[in-house]
Amino acid sequence: MIMKINNKNNPVIVERSNALSGSIDTPSDKSISHRALILGSLCIGETKIHNLLLSEDITSTICALEQFGASINMGEEQNITNIYGIGIGGLLQPSKKIYLGNSGTSVRLLIGLMSSCDVCVEFEGDESLSKRPMGRVLDPLKEIGLEILSNEKENLPLKLKGTALPVPINHKLVVPSAQIKSALMLAALNIRGRSTIIETIKTRDHTEKLFEYFGADIQTSLNDLGQKEIMISGQKKLSPREIDIPGDPSSAAFFIVAGLISKGSKLRIKNVMINPTRSLFIDYLISMGAKIDFLDKYSKCGEEVVDIDVTASELKGVTTSLNDAPSIIDEFLILSVAAAYAKGESKFCGVSELKVKESDRLEAIINMLTASGVKCETKDDDLIIYGNGEVPGGSDIKSNYDHRVAMSALILGLGSKSQIRIDDVSPIATSFPNFMEIYHKVGGNFHSG
Ligand code: S3P
């Protein structure tokens, strides 16, 4: 059965499946899709994006950039998107409020972008996005001249006024977050003089790579303390480019774990980007005993990409390190599913950022596993999961507007003894619109519930 998943409240029941098999095309990377759209919109001339992710979060970014004056045309065939940009600092005053749905990356990056331009913008989002903290991007941007015109609070809806005379940024990141780093970098593009951003714990580096690719004046180096320093000299023209978006490892992760935990399974997962700031979860799965084979590597848009063969495996527990937390932040949920099917204790260190994602994902993991008969607990900033190789199931899971919670619960149910019900799988459309189609194609056993 193939289900449409873009209607609200779409409940699903998953039953234990037979061995999964087949080949999967990984959807394009969400982080790179947002950034390619934004940078293309800052060029004068035509930028061509091949294989842009077509999902709700990306649509939010497109609609916002159109309100800022960019012209973005999606080709019907071959998935080519053409952008005619407005130039650095050329943002037009939007004529209405900008609604960004569920997308935290859209809102944080766009706040950065508008902060150093002479525009006034009202940002809004859905219920989940309206609960997420924005102070982490607003505070450093206030220092360059951003004004908050709405009541002093740090959640959407927010009315913000950018500045025509921004001062250079000199900021050390307090929270290790690629969204904050990228917001500051985008602000720096329109700031005369040199801005410096220091990152103490590694986060995904797509913005740095794409700044170089589009010709921004950016330099990165390691300081004496081993911290990354990013220096950007603003108000330099970007050059329009052609770019092909590689597959999203965070989306591939769900089917990688599906292939590992469903007995007898063998899956080929194609087009997985293996940027080291994104693919660490694969290394952790391998250290758990996962049989994962890398086929030929190739390169797309300066990123290494591989096809992967996954074979069902007996897994053992794993401990993830504190400094790796930002690089596996989007995979903790699905790693918790792997840990539930593993034998032995798993410990995920430094997981508090999970509380401020599309939902409180720490609570989501604890609720999902506990209700499904798997013991787990938090100790200080760590999450501990006591796997015994089997998941009883028999649970009813709430996805809470969170795509990754819905997909993780669907994978958890593939091997559980009793069925698992998920109250709403519609949020999956924010990142992986054809997830249910692929789930069905490889042998996932589910029906409407
Ligand atoms: C993202 C950064 C991460 C990640 C999110 C996408 C990005 O968020 O969780 O899904 O594209 O920069 P944080 O920066 O809040 O860690």
mmCIF file with all atom_site columns, N, CA and C and ligand atoms in Angstrom, residues 30-31 34-35 105 108-109 132 136 176-180 182 204 329-330 353 357-358 404, ligand 1:
data_model
loop_
_atom_site.group_PDB
_atom_site.id
_atom_site.type_symbol
_atom_site.label_atom_id
_atom_site.label_alt_id
_atom_site.label_comp_id
_atom_site.label_asym_id
_atom_site.label_entity_id
_atom_site.label_seq_id
_atom_site.pdbx_PDB_ins_code
_atom_site.Cartn_x
_atom_site.Cartn_y
_atom_site.Cartn_z
_atom_site.occupancy
_atom_site.B_iso_or_equiv
_atom_site.pdbx_formal_charge
_atom_site.auth_seq_id
_atom_site.auth_comp_id
_atom_site.auth_asym_id
_atom_site.auth_atom_id
_atom_site.pdbx_PDB_model_num
ATOM   1  N N  . LYS A 1 30  ? 19.342 17.988 2.898  1.00 0.00 ? 30  LYS A N  1
ATOM   2  C CA . LYS A 1 30  ? 18.507 19.133 3.273  1.00 0.00 ? 30  LYS A CA 1
ATOM   3  C C  . LYS A 1 30  ? 19.379 20.347 3.604  1.00 0.00 ? 30  LYS A C  1
ATOM   4  N N  . SER A 1 31  ? 20.443 20.138 4.382  1.00 0.00 ? 31  SER A N  1
ATOM   5  C CA . SER A 1 31  ? 21.286 21.274 4.774  1.00 0.00 ? 31  SER A CA 1
ATOM   6  C C  . SER A 1 31  ? 21.890 21.959 3.546  1.00 0.00 ? 31  SER A C  1
ATOM   7  N N  . HIS A 1 34  ? 19.187 23.969 1.447  1.00 0.00 ? 34  HIS A N  1
ATOM   8  C CA . HIS A 1 34  ? 18.885 25.317 1.979  1.00 0.00 ? 34  HIS A CA 1
ATOM   9  C C  . HIS A 1 34  ? 19.989 26.304 1.588  1.00 0.00 ? 34  HIS A C  1
ATOM   10 N N  . ARG A 1 35  ? 21.230 25.882 1.828  1.00 0.00 ? 35  ARG A N  1
ATOM   11 C CA . ARG A 1 35  ? 22.363 26.791 1.616  1.00 0.00 ? 35  ARG A CA 1
ATOM   12 C C  . ARG A 1 35  ? 22.559 27.129 0.148  1.00 0.00 ? 35  ARG A C  1
ATOM   13 N N  . THR A 1 105 ? 16.187 25.415 10.305 1.00 0.00 ? 105 THR A N  1
ATOM   14 C CA . THR A 1 105 ? 17.339 25.866 9.508  1.00 0.00 ? 105 THR A CA 1
ATOM   15 C C  . THR A 1 105 ? 16.948 27.096 8.696  1.00 0.00 ? 105 THR A C  1
ATOM   16 N N  . ARG A 1 108 ? 16.664 30.281 11.122 1.00 0.00 ? 108 ARG A N  1
ATOM   17 C CA . ARG A 1 108 ? 17.920 30.767 11.723 1.00 0.00 ? 108 ARG A CA 1
ATOM   18 C C  . ARG A 1 108 ? 18.846 31.325 10.644 1.00 0.00 ? 108 ARG A C  1
ATOM   19 N N  . LEU A 1 109 ? 18.953 30.642 9.509  1.00 0.00 ? 109 LEU A N  1
ATOM   20 C CA . LEU A 1 109 ? 19.838 31.149 8.448  1.00 0.00 ? 109 LEU A CA 1
ATOM   21 C C  . LEU A 1 109 ? 19.311 32.467 7.875  1.00 0.00 ? 109 LEU A C  1
ATOM   22 N N  . ARG A 1 132 ? 10.792 26.874 19.511 1.00 0.00 ? 132 ARG A N  1
ATOM   23 C CA . ARG A 1 132 ? 12.245 26.655 19.498 1.00 0.00 ? 132 ARG A CA 1
ATOM   24 C C  . ARG A 1 132 ? 13.020 27.930 19.799 1.00 0.00 ? 132 ARG A C  1
ATOM   25 N N  . ARG A 1 136 ? 19.645 32.246 20.655 1.00 0.00 ? 136 ARG A N  1
ATOM   26 C CA . ARG A 1 136 ? 21.010 31.833 20.302 1.00 0.00 ? 136 ARG A CA 1
ATOM   27 C C  . ARG A 1 136 ? 21.509 32.487 19.007 1.00 0.00 ? 136 ARG A C  1
ATOM   28 N N  . PRO A 1 176 ? 27.517 24.669 20.268 1.00 0.00 ? 176 PRO A N  1
ATOM   29 C CA . PRO A 1 176 ? 28.049 24.148 18.998 1.00 0.00 ? 176 PRO A CA 1
ATOM   30 C C  . PRO A 1 176 ? 26.894 23.861 18.035 1.00 0.00 ? 176 PRO A C  1
ATOM   31 N N  . SER A 1 177 ? 26.647 24.783 17.122 1.00 0.00 ? 177 SER A N  1
ATOM   32 C CA . SER A 1 177 ? 25.490 24.668 16.232 1.00 0.00 ? 177 SER A CA 1
ATOM   33 C C  . SER A 1 177 ? 25.840 25.215 14.860 1.00 0.00 ? 177 SER A C  1
ATOM   34 N N  . ALA A 1 178 ? 25.621 24.386 13.829 1.00 0.00 ? 178 ALA A N  1
ATOM   35 C CA . ALA A 1 178 ? 25.892 24.829 12.459 1.00 0.00 ? 178 ALA A CA 1
ATOM   36 C C  . ALA A 1 178 ? 24.909 25.908 12.035 1.00 0.00 ? 178 ALA A C  1
ATOM   37 N N  . GLN A 1 179 ? 23.713 25.887 12.620 1.00 0.00 ? 179 GLN A N  1
ATOM   38 C CA . GLN A 1 179 ? 22.734 26.911 12.241 1.00 0.00 ? 179 GLN A CA 1
ATOM   39 C C  . GLN A 1 179 ? 23.175 28.287 12.745 1.00 0.00 ? 179 GLN A C  1
ATOM   40 N N  . ILE A 1 180 ? 23.691 28.347 13.982 1.00 0.00 ? 180 ILE A N  1
ATOM   41 C CA . ILE A 1 180 ? 24.144 29.641 14.508 1.00 0.00 ? 180 ILE A CA 1
ATOM   42 C C  . ILE A 1 180 ? 25.360 30.117 13.716 1.00 0.00 ? 180 ILE A C  1
ATOM   43 N N  . SER A 1 182 ? 26.205 29.396 10.721 1.00 0.00 ? 182 SER A N  1
ATOM   44 C CA . SER A 1 182 ? 25.826 29.786 9.361  1.00 0.00 ? 182 SER A CA 1
ATOM   45 C C  . SER A 1 182 ? 25.079 31.114 9.354  1.00 0.00 ? 182 SER A C  1
ATOM   46 N N  . ARG A 1 204 ? 28.693 20.698 11.323 1.00 0.00 ? 204 ARG A N  1
ATOM   47 C CA . ARG A 1 204 ? 28.720 20.477 9.873  1.00 0.00 ? 204 ARG A CA 1
ATOM   48 C C  . ARG A 1 204 ? 29.285 21.712 9.152  1.00 0.00 ? 204 ARG A C  1
ATOM   49 N N  . ILE A 1 329 ? 23.996 14.736 15.789 1.00 0.00 ? 329 ILE A N  1
ATOM   50 C CA . ILE A 1 329 ? 22.822 15.262 16.496 1.00 0.00 ? 329 ILE A CA 1
ATOM   51 C C  . ILE A 1 329 ? 21.514 14.797 15.837 1.00 0.00 ? 329 ILE A C  1
ATOM   52 N N  . ASP A 1 330 ? 21.492 14.735 14.509 1.00 0.00 ? 330 ASP A N  1
ATOM   53 C CA . ASP A 1 330 ? 20.253 14.329 13.835 1.00 0.00 ? 330 ASP A CA 1
ATOM   54 C C  . ASP A 1 330 ? 20.083 12.813 13.794 1.00 0.00 ? 330 ASP A C  1
ATOM   55 N N  . GLU A 1 353 ? 21.148 19.018 23.694 1.00 0.00 ? 353 GLU A N  1
ATOM   56 C CA . GLU A 1 353 ? 20.628 19.784 22.544 1.00 0.00 ? 353 GLU A CA 1
ATOM   57 C C  . GLU A 1 353 ? 19.399 19.109 21.910 1.00 0.00 ? 353 GLU A C  1
ATOM   58 N N  . LYS A 1 357 ? 15.087 20.421 19.569 1.00 0.00 ? 357 LYS A N  1
ATOM   59 C CA . LYS A 1 357 ? 14.927 20.133 18.138 1.00 0.00 ? 357 LYS A CA 1
ATOM   60 C C  . LYS A 1 357 ? 13.447 20.275 17.757 1.00 0.00 ? 357 LYS A C  1
ATOM   61 N N  . GLU A 1 358 ? 13.023 19.700 16.617 1.00 0.00 ? 358 GLU A N  1
ATOM   62 C CA . GLU A 1 358 ? 11.644 19.857 16.152 1.00 0.00 ? 358 GLU A CA 1
ATOM   63 C C  . GLU A 1 358 ? 10.645 19.466 17.252 1.00 0.00 ? 358 GLU A C  1
ATOM   64 N N  . ARG A 1 404 ? 11.729 13.146 12.288 1.00 0.00 ? 404 ARG A N  1
ATOM   65 C CA . ARG A 1 404 ? 12.669 12.069 12.653 1.00 0.00 ? 404 ARG A CA 1
ATOM   66 C C  . ARG A 1 404 ? 12.099 11.150 13.735 1.00 0.00 ? 404 ARG A C  1
HETATM 67 C C1 . S3P B 2 .   ? 21.443 21.946 10.656 1.00 0.00 ? 1   S3P B C1 1
HETATM 68 C C2 . S3P B 2 .   ? 22.106 21.983 11.852 1.00 0.00 ? 1   S3P B C2 1
HETATM 69 C C3 . S3P B 2 .   ? 21.700 21.203 13.017 1.00 0.00 ? 1   S3P B C3 1
HETATM 70 C C4 . S3P B 2 .   ? 20.749 20.079 12.638 1.00 0.00 ? 1   S3P B C4 1
HETATM 71 C C5 . S3P B 2 .   ? 19.666 20.531 11.691 1.00 0.00 ? 1   S3P B C5 1
HETATM 72 C C6 . S3P B 2 .   ? 20.264 21.080 10.414 1.00 0.00 ? 1   S3P B C6 1
HETATM 73 C C7 . S3P B 2 .   ? 21.925 22.784 9.536  1.00 0.00 ? 1   S3P B C7 1
HETATM 74 O O1 . S3P B 2 .   ? 21.034 22.059 13.933 1.00 0.00 ? 1   S3P B O1 1
HETATM 75 O O2 . S3P B 2 .   ? 20.177 19.522 13.797 1.00 0.00 ? 1   S3P B O2 1
HETATM 76 O O3 . S3P B 2 .   ? 18.816 19.451 11.362 1.00 0.00 ? 1   S3P B O3 1
HETATM 77 O O4 . S3P B 2 .   ? 21.535 22.565 8.374  1.00 0.00 ? 1   S3P B O4 1
HETATM 78 O O5 . S3P B 2 .   ? 22.732 23.683 9.820  1.00 0.00 ? 1   S3P B O5 1
HETATM 79 P P1 . S3P B 2 .   ? 21.832 22.885 15.067 1.00 0.00 ? 1   S3P B P1 1
HETATM 80 O O6 . S3P B 2 .   ? 22.656 23.891 14.392 1.00 0.00 ? 1   S3P B O6 1
HETATM 81 O O7 . S3P B 2 .   ? 20.753 23.503 15.908 1.00 0.00 ? 1   S3P B O7 1
HETATM 82 O O8 . S3P B 2 .   ? 22.627 21.864 15.819 1.00 0.00 ? 1   S3P B O8 1
#
